[in-house]
């Protein structure tokens, strides 16, 4: 439907509606089209006036679509009018309408009203990320940094994950501002990046650099660099943190993962205690392994190949270095069908130990248990990021150690560009058909600080999803005395 270019009279709207195939949804379709074409607001208003005269009122979803157009164009008085109509006509608004109202008002001179609406939302549900971020940016824009950080901490406490755009905006709006407390809050954001293994993109990194260099009397200076293989920063000569865990750290981590994750409340949702006990006995009789493979996960790497062939390629590749392999499989792999050929499975079983779990079992607990029981040298192969298990761990230090251990022990993989081979990423360096080597990086690739230095790894472009490719580019920031 092509929206008109100017407001129409009632008979003109009626004529358009009559010619439309589904008259009952004409208004919604027309408003969708107006949103897409960013039609003048008075054209949309003439449609709403016509509907109100014809029906006596305007349906909720039609009002929301009109509101979307108003927000898109920053029509503050119209946003206020729609809110007043909705408040009178509907006892409760759904979260989508609140998000629109908050977004629209937070970008206006009536931004404080957005905070009133946020409080209304909190009485019904946990506000969405959009609601929080709109209000936080409004407060930051008006230099109300204490209020902005208060809301930021609140959203984190409610497990609402902030976007990189929001985190970047804190550094943007704080540029040149004084205050030790503000500085500590911004350092807290950098530590949030560290704890969650988040790599800022180039634009975000430059914003961080500019903020540091703008701190009144701070005397900070930033340089872009690449860290040497030994882990020394060429700019400040500082040695970055070692990527390996100490014996004590490994022992504590292993104990906590087995207690909180493997024997925690969620392990047996998809497996039975009896099956897990059988697996533990199986592992204890065959320890130690060098590599533990999530067989089902690996089998899906190339969609055009048989699943057993994908797994066969991986096992062959990893077995070349005489590594002791454990493959976690599922019982359906033994069925001899189009995806799982018996002769290929038998050949693989000559090269690796296999444990076949029930088809509904959860692999991750098995994977972590076998890897940790095998000792510090053992690696594991999966494309899964294991986010859920990090969340089960009881404190931030343990979560940091888990990610650090994961970075040093997880082997990721992908199919090569021509689709003929599988390549492995071990410690973020590509080894085509070779894995069993020492880690490529001796230093840990996360944000780190000594107080008067900060080292921040960054990527050239923004990545929505976690990537196993760790950045080799760093921002070194020093405070000159």
Tab-separated table of N, CA and C in Angstrom, residues 242-256 372 374-378 401 404-405 409:
chain	number	residue	atom	x	y	z
A	242	UNK	N	49.991	-13.821	32.608
A	242	UNK	CA	50.226	-15.140	32.016
A	242	UNK	C	48.886	-15.801	31.714
A	243	UNK	N	48.832	-16.563	30.622
A	243	UNK	CA	47.555	-17.194	30.252
A	243	UNK	C	47.290	-18.476	31.039
A	244	UNK	N	48.338	-19.045	31.655
A	244	UNK	CA	48.148	-20.307	32.389
A	244	UNK	C	47.711	-20.055	33.823
A	245	UNK	N	46.890	-20.962	34.315
A	245	UNK	CA	46.489	-20.894	35.717
A	245	UNK	C	47.589	-21.509	36.576
A	246	UNK	N	47.753	-21.014	37.793
A	246	UNK	CA	48.675	-21.663	38.736
A	246	UNK	C	48.036	-22.982	39.183
A	247	UNK	N	48.826	-23.836	39.811
A	247	UNK	CA	48.293	-25.123	40.307
A	247	UNK	C	47.135	-24.886	41.270
A	248	UNK	N	47.307	-23.874	42.130
A	248	UNK	CA	46.269	-23.573	43.125
A	248	UNK	C	44.992	-23.076	42.447
A	249	UNK	N	45.145	-22.178	41.450
A	249	UNK	CA	43.978	-21.659	40.723
A	249	UNK	C	43.252	-22.796	40.005
A	250	UNK	N	44.041	-23.680	39.369
A	250	UNK	CA	43.435	-24.797	38.624
A	250	UNK	C	42.675	-25.727	39.565
A	251	UNK	N	43.301	-26.013	40.706
A	251	UNK	CA	42.685	-26.914	41.687
A	251	UNK	C	41.381	-26.321	42.217
A	252	UNK	N	41.404	-25.011	42.565
A	252	UNK	CA	40.185	-24.345	43.065
A	252	UNK	C	39.096	-24.310	42.008
A	253	UNK	N	39.488	-23.973	40.771
A	253	UNK	CA	38.516	-23.886	39.679
A	253	UNK	C	37.880	-25.243	39.413
A	254	UNK	N	38.745	-26.262	39.328
A	254	UNK	CA	38.271	-27.619	39.049
A	254	UNK	C	37.256	-28.057	40.106
A	255	UNK	N	37.597	-27.790	41.364
A	255	UNK	CA	36.724	-28.152	42.487
A	255	UNK	C	35.378	-27.435	42.381
A	256	UNK	N	35.427	-26.126	42.057
A	256	UNK	CA	34.189	-25.343	42.005
A	256	UNK	C	33.325	-25.702	40.798
A	372	UNK	N	38.556	-31.727	32.991
A	372	UNK	CA	39.155	-31.304	34.259
A	372	UNK	C	39.815	-32.473	34.996
A	374	UNK	N	41.256	-34.934	33.687
A	374	UNK	CA	42.463	-35.366	32.971
A	374	UNK	C	43.682	-34.518	33.318
A	375	UNK	N	43.469	-33.329	33.892
A	375	UNK	CA	44.589	-32.495	34.300
A	375	UNK	C	44.763	-31.254	33.448
A	376	UNK	N	45.737	-30.425	33.841
A	376	UNK	CA	45.925	-29.100	33.247
A	376	UNK	C	46.225	-29.135	31.751
A	377	UNK	N	46.830	-30.229	31.278
A	377	UNK	CA	47.244	-30.282	29.864
A	377	UNK	C	46.067	-30.541	28.925
A	378	UNK	N	44.969	-31.086	29.439
A	378	UNK	CA	43.878	-31.581	28.577
A	378	UNK	C	43.073	-30.435	27.965
A	401	UNK	N	38.401	-16.980	36.270
A	401	UNK	CA	39.313	-18.114	36.102
A	401	UNK	C	38.753	-19.121	35.093
A	404	UNK	N	39.378	-17.761	31.691
A	404	UNK	CA	40.816	-17.814	31.417
A	404	UNK	C	41.208	-19.255	31.066
A	405	UNK	N	40.722	-20.194	31.854
A	405	UNK	CA	40.983	-21.619	31.582
A	405	UNK	C	40.400	-22.003	30.225
A	409	UNK	N	42.185	-23.638	26.841
A	409	UNK	CA	41.955	-25.078	26.663
A	409	UNK	C	40.916	-25.448	25.618
